[in-house]
């Protein structure tokens, strides 16, 4: 057995099998590159589902991590720490919001958003207790906790995990009329992704987000965007909703690249009017807002701004899209996306995307299929044009017409 086979065997023996990774063992990462234990180098076109927008082991983020790790890592929120304020000040400025509530993982931040909008519904909007409804979209992905899968339409995420959290309604994604029809006097919020990532890079029709915002405001319903995957530069803007005029949400949920892939940091960012429903003792997290996460989060946000990563994503994403559309192949049904968040949907009769991801891996390009038939392309936003040329060459050969 090779070293990689031994490591995979050990991992598979002791780990619950809740993932089906490609057969590769990574040991090192730098910028857009990762290396396996044989020393083979790969171009990372997944970026840990957009957590590594700034590139692997970004020197500035790692420096912040090291310095803070040697000083103070965790106080709990029983005491103030000297890093959280500056981090949240930066986050609020980047998100153009007034207040933030820091958590750790994305799913926890979504749970926090759900708690916030329910409490707002009872205490501000005046919905009768325990009657609040939240509207979600079919095909959504908001995490893997019981409550976030309760809001899912995906049978695979839910099978034998019931009973589920009540109070959620599903509507078709991309249909503003369906949203308006689903609103009742008890609706607290609509929570959606501005592009559905896990569902296969589903881009809604132009104008959908601003229409949603206006419908929400007309009915005194909070408009909440889960930008955990689409935010922080990924789609060619700091936040994906900024592609549309007048589509700013009442609340943003962020995670993933908020720490540049070093340490779980997430947050809910909103107005004072909404987040002031939280009073001492009613919600919390031992690690949420810890000084290590705060130091890393501040550095991660600074890197996105200093290196113009949103602008890079916009320019290079357009370049990538044009090149992908020019690939001579009869296997591709559709290419979708914004910025450097792109999905290549294969024709149904071509079969699953996984063998193509395996073939790309052999060629030194790491991708992961999403939703069976979609090859997802989402490299770190620090990628250069010549790397995109190389990437498209690999795809061209793998997708060559037979
Ligand atoms: C990844 C993701 C989540 C969940 O984040 P975790 O850190 O894995 O809990 C939630 N929403 C969206 C849109 C995501 O992409």
PDB file of N, CA and C in Angstrom, residues 53-102:
ATOM      1  N   UNK A  53     -11.059  31.932   0.204  1.00  0.00           N
ATOM      2  CA  UNK A  53     -11.040  32.966  -0.844  1.00  0.00           C
ATOM      3  C   UNK A  53      -9.693  33.689  -0.888  1.00  0.00           C
ATOM      4  N   UNK A  54      -9.045  33.851   0.261  1.00  0.00           N
ATOM      5  CA  UNK A  54      -7.790  34.610   0.342  1.00  0.00           C
ATOM      6  C   UNK A  54      -6.576  33.762  -0.036  1.00  0.00           C
ATOM      7  N   UNK A  55      -6.780  32.490  -0.367  1.00  0.00           N
ATOM      8  CA  UNK A  55      -5.676  31.576  -0.661  1.00  0.00           C
ATOM      9  C   UNK A  55      -5.242  30.849   0.602  1.00  0.00           C
ATOM     10  N   UNK A  56      -4.670  29.648   0.415  1.00  0.00           N
ATOM     11  CA  UNK A  56      -4.254  28.840   1.566  1.00  0.00           C
ATOM     12  C   UNK A  56      -3.130  29.511   2.350  1.00  0.00           C
ATOM     13  N   UNK A  57      -3.253  29.442   3.665  1.00  0.00           N
ATOM     14  CA  UNK A  57      -2.203  29.921   4.579  1.00  0.00           C
ATOM     15  C   UNK A  57      -1.711  31.313   4.193  1.00  0.00           C
ATOM     16  N   UNK A  58      -2.663  32.231   4.000  1.00  0.00           N
ATOM     17  CA  UNK A  58      -2.269  33.598   3.638  1.00  0.00           C
ATOM     18  C   UNK A  58      -1.335  34.167   4.722  1.00  0.00           C
ATOM     19  N   UNK A  59      -0.161  34.679   4.327  1.00  0.00           N
ATOM     20  CA  UNK A  59       0.843  35.084   5.333  1.00  0.00           C
ATOM     21  C   UNK A  59       0.306  36.077   6.366  1.00  0.00           C
ATOM     22  N   UNK A  60      -0.503  37.040   5.918  1.00  0.00           N
ATOM     23  CA  UNK A  60      -1.005  38.030   6.879  1.00  0.00           C
ATOM     24  C   UNK A  60      -1.979  37.406   7.888  1.00  0.00           C
ATOM     25  N   UNK A  61      -2.811  36.492   7.405  1.00  0.00           N
ATOM     26  CA  UNK A  61      -3.789  35.857   8.304  1.00  0.00           C
ATOM     27  C   UNK A  61      -3.064  34.908   9.270  1.00  0.00           C
ATOM     28  N   UNK A  62      -2.086  34.170   8.728  1.00  0.00           N
ATOM     29  CA  UNK A  62      -1.325  33.242   9.586  1.00  0.00           C
ATOM     30  C   UNK A  62      -0.523  34.022  10.626  1.00  0.00           C
ATOM     31  N   UNK A  63       0.015  35.178  10.231  1.00  0.00           N
ATOM     32  CA  UNK A  63       0.756  36.020  11.189  1.00  0.00           C
ATOM     33  C   UNK A  63      -0.168  36.460  12.331  1.00  0.00           C
ATOM     34  N   UNK A  64      -1.389  36.881  11.973  1.00  0.00           N
ATOM     35  CA  UNK A  64      -2.356  37.299  12.994  1.00  0.00           C
ATOM     36  C   UNK A  64      -2.712  36.125  13.907  1.00  0.00           C
ATOM     37  N   UNK A  65      -2.858  34.945  13.298  1.00  0.00           N
ATOM     38  CA  UNK A  65      -3.184  33.736  14.069  1.00  0.00           C
ATOM     39  C   UNK A  65      -2.061  33.419  15.055  1.00  0.00           C
ATOM     40  N   UNK A  66      -0.821  33.452  14.563  1.00  0.00           N
ATOM     41  CA  UNK A  66       0.334  33.106  15.418  1.00  0.00           C
ATOM     42  C   UNK A  66       0.489  34.098  16.555  1.00  0.00           C
ATOM     43  N   UNK A  67       0.425  35.385  16.207  1.00  0.00           N
ATOM     44  CA  UNK A  67       0.631  36.405  17.242  1.00  0.00           C
ATOM     45  C   UNK A  67      -0.436  36.299  18.320  1.00  0.00           C
ATOM     46  N   UNK A  68      -1.693  36.132  17.882  1.00  0.00           N
ATOM     47  CA  UNK A  68      -2.766  36.077  18.864  1.00  0.00           C
ATOM     48  C   UNK A  68      -2.715  34.770  19.652  1.00  0.00           C
ATOM     49  N   UNK A  69      -2.293  33.671  18.990  1.00  0.00           N
ATOM     50  CA  UNK A  69      -2.230  32.362  19.666  1.00  0.00           C
ATOM     51  C   UNK A  69      -1.228  32.388  20.818  1.00  0.00           C
ATOM     52  N   UNK A  70      -0.217  33.225  20.706  1.00  0.00           N
ATOM     53  CA  UNK A  70       0.793  33.288  21.773  1.00  0.00           C
ATOM     54  C   UNK A  70       0.403  34.256  22.880  1.00  0.00           C
ATOM     55  N   UNK A  71      -0.720  34.970  22.667  1.00  0.00           N
ATOM     56  CA  UNK A  71      -1.068  36.022  23.616  1.00  0.00           C
ATOM     57  C   UNK A  71      -2.300  35.687  24.449  1.00  0.00           C
ATOM     58  N   UNK A  72      -3.408  35.430  23.746  1.00  0.00           N
ATOM     59  CA  UNK A  72      -4.665  35.109  24.433  1.00  0.00           C
ATOM     60  C   UNK A  72      -5.599  34.482  23.408  1.00  0.00           C
ATOM     61  N   UNK A  73      -6.153  33.316  23.717  1.00  0.00           N
ATOM     62  CA  UNK A  73      -6.987  32.639  22.723  1.00  0.00           C
ATOM     63  C   UNK A  73      -8.467  32.605  23.094  1.00  0.00           C
ATOM     64  N   UNK A  74      -8.781  32.505  24.375  1.00  0.00           N
ATOM     65  CA  UNK A  74     -10.195  32.360  24.739  1.00  0.00           C
ATOM     66  C   UNK A  74     -10.439  32.935  26.126  1.00  0.00           C
ATOM     67  N   UNK A  75     -11.449  33.774  26.215  1.00  0.00           N
ATOM     68  CA  UNK A  75     -11.812  34.336  27.519  1.00  0.00           C
ATOM     69  C   UNK A  75     -13.214  33.894  27.920  1.00  0.00           C
ATOM     70  N   UNK A  76     -13.978  33.396  26.946  1.00  0.00           N
ATOM     71  CA  UNK A  76     -15.437  33.281  27.024  1.00  0.00           C
ATOM     72  C   UNK A  76     -16.002  34.693  27.094  1.00  0.00           C
ATOM     73  N   UNK A  77     -17.294  34.798  26.873  1.00  0.00           N
ATOM     74  CA  UNK A  77     -17.910  36.125  26.880  1.00  0.00           C
ATOM     75  C   UNK A  77     -18.265  36.581  28.294  1.00  0.00           C
ATOM     76  N   UNK A  78     -17.779  35.819  29.296  1.00  0.00           N
ATOM     77  CA  UNK A  78     -17.957  36.276  30.677  1.00  0.00           C
ATOM     78  C   UNK A  78     -17.136  37.526  30.939  1.00  0.00           C
ATOM     79  N   UNK A  79     -16.090  37.718  30.095  1.00  0.00           N
ATOM     80  CA  UNK A  79     -15.234  38.909  30.194  1.00  0.00           C
ATOM     81  C   UNK A  79     -15.097  39.504  28.811  1.00  0.00           C
ATOM     82  N   UNK A  80     -14.780  40.780  28.721  1.00  0.00           N
ATOM     83  CA  UNK A  80     -14.448  41.379  27.435  1.00  0.00           C
ATOM     84  C   UNK A  80     -13.056  40.925  27.011  1.00  0.00           C
ATOM     85  N   UNK A  81     -12.806  40.870  25.699  1.00  0.00           N
ATOM     86  CA  UNK A  81     -11.423  40.714  25.239  1.00  0.00           C
ATOM     87  C   UNK A  81     -11.086  41.911  24.352  1.00  0.00           C
ATOM     88  N   UNK A  82      -9.793  42.143  24.159  1.00  0.00           N
ATOM     89  CA  UNK A  82      -9.362  43.374  23.475  1.00  0.00           C
ATOM     90  C   UNK A  82      -9.377  43.262  21.949  1.00  0.00           C
ATOM     91  N   UNK A  83      -9.894  42.140  21.378  1.00  0.00           N
ATOM     92  CA  UNK A  83      -9.864  41.979  19.932  1.00  0.00           C
ATOM     93  C   UNK A  83     -11.241  42.015  19.276  1.00  0.00           C
ATOM     94  N   UNK A  84     -12.277  41.651  20.028  1.00  0.00           N
ATOM     95  CA  UNK A  84     -13.587  41.470  19.416  1.00  0.00           C
ATOM     96  C   UNK A  84     -14.158  42.770  18.844  1.00  0.00           C
ATOM     97  N   UNK A  85     -13.985  43.875  19.562  1.00  0.00           N
ATOM     98  CA  UNK A  85     -14.558  45.150  19.125  1.00  0.00           C
ATOM     99  C   UNK A  85     -14.032  45.572  17.759  1.00  0.00           C
ATOM    100  N   UNK A  86     -12.710  45.493  17.563  1.00  0.00           N
ATOM    101  CA  UNK A  86     -12.127  45.927  16.287  1.00  0.00           C
ATOM    102  C   UNK A  86     -12.573  45.029  15.138  1.00  0.00           C
ATOM    103  N   UNK A  87     -12.673  43.739  15.426  1.00  0.00           N
ATOM    104  CA  UNK A  87     -13.136  42.802  14.394  1.00  0.00           C
ATOM    105  C   UNK A  87     -14.563  43.131  13.963  1.00  0.00           C
ATOM    106  N   UNK A  88     -15.456  43.303  14.940  1.00  0.00           N
ATOM    107  CA  UNK A  88     -16.857  43.548  14.588  1.00  0.00           C
ATOM    108  C   UNK A  88     -17.052  44.937  13.975  1.00  0.00           C
ATOM    109  N   UNK A  89     -16.226  45.907  14.402  1.00  0.00           N
ATOM    110  CA  UNK A  89     -16.277  47.238  13.779  1.00  0.00           C
ATOM    111  C   UNK A  89     -15.967  47.108  12.287  1.00  0.00           C
ATOM    112  N   UNK A  90     -14.920  46.342  11.969  1.00  0.00           N
ATOM    113  CA  UNK A  90     -14.527  46.142  10.570  1.00  0.00           C
ATOM    114  C   UNK A  90     -15.629  45.401   9.805  1.00  0.00           C
ATOM    115  N   UNK A  91     -16.160  44.351  10.427  1.00  0.00           N
ATOM    116  CA  UNK A  91     -17.202  43.564   9.761  1.00  0.00           C
ATOM    117  C   UNK A  91     -18.423  44.432   9.460  1.00  0.00           C
ATOM    118  N   UNK A  92     -18.839  45.241  10.435  1.00  0.00           N
ATOM    119  CA  UNK A  92     -20.008  46.111  10.226  1.00  0.00           C
ATOM    120  C   UNK A  92     -19.720  47.136   9.138  1.00  0.00           C
ATOM    121  N   UNK A  93     -18.488  47.627   9.079  1.00  0.00           N
ATOM    122  CA  UNK A  93     -18.164  48.619   8.052  1.00  0.00           C
ATOM    123  C   UNK A  93     -18.181  47.968   6.663  1.00  0.00           C
ATOM    124  N   UNK A  94     -17.607  46.785   6.542  1.00  0.00           N
ATOM    125  CA  UNK A  94     -17.589  46.075   5.257  1.00  0.00           C
ATOM    126  C   UNK A  94     -19.020  45.728   4.820  1.00  0.00           C
ATOM    127  N   UNK A  95     -19.857  45.317   5.778  1.00  0.00           N
ATOM    128  CA  UNK A  95     -21.220  44.880   5.461  1.00  0.00           C
ATOM    129  C   UNK A  95     -22.218  46.044   5.450  1.00  0.00           C
ATOM    130  N   UNK A  96     -21.770  47.245   5.788  1.00  0.00           N
ATOM    131  CA  UNK A  96     -22.644  48.417   5.894  1.00  0.00           C
ATOM    132  C   UNK A  96     -23.853  48.132   6.784  1.00  0.00           C
ATOM    133  N   UNK A  97     -23.550  47.585   7.958  1.00  0.00           N
ATOM    134  CA  UNK A  97     -24.582  47.270   8.941  1.00  0.00           C
ATOM    135  C   UNK A  97     -24.156  47.868  10.288  1.00  0.00           C
ATOM    136  N   UNK A  98     -25.054  47.797  11.282  1.00  0.00           N
ATOM    137  CA  UNK A  98     -24.794  48.499  12.546  1.00  0.00           C
ATOM    138  C   UNK A  98     -24.222  47.617  13.646  1.00  0.00           C
ATOM    139  N   UNK A  99     -24.573  46.327  13.640  1.00  0.00           N
ATOM    140  CA  UNK A  99     -24.227  45.461  14.765  1.00  0.00           C
ATOM    141  C   UNK A  99     -24.011  44.043  14.281  1.00  0.00           C
ATOM    142  N   UNK A 100     -23.188  43.296  15.025  1.00  0.00           N
ATOM    143  CA  UNK A 100     -22.954  41.905  14.635  1.00  0.00           C
ATOM    144  C   UNK A 100     -23.018  41.010  15.857  1.00  0.00           C
ATOM    145  N   UNK A 101     -23.300  39.731  15.618  1.00  0.00           N
ATOM    146  CA  UNK A 101     -23.276  38.743  16.687  1.00  0.00           C
ATOM    147  C   UNK A 101     -22.362  37.606  16.217  1.00  0.00           C
ATOM    148  N   UNK A 102     -21.197  37.450  16.831  1.00  0.00           N
ATOM    149  CA  UNK A 102     -20.217  36.472  16.342  1.00  0.00           C
ATOM    150  C   UNK A 102     -20.500  35.058  16.842  1.00  0.00           C
TER     151      UNK A 102
END
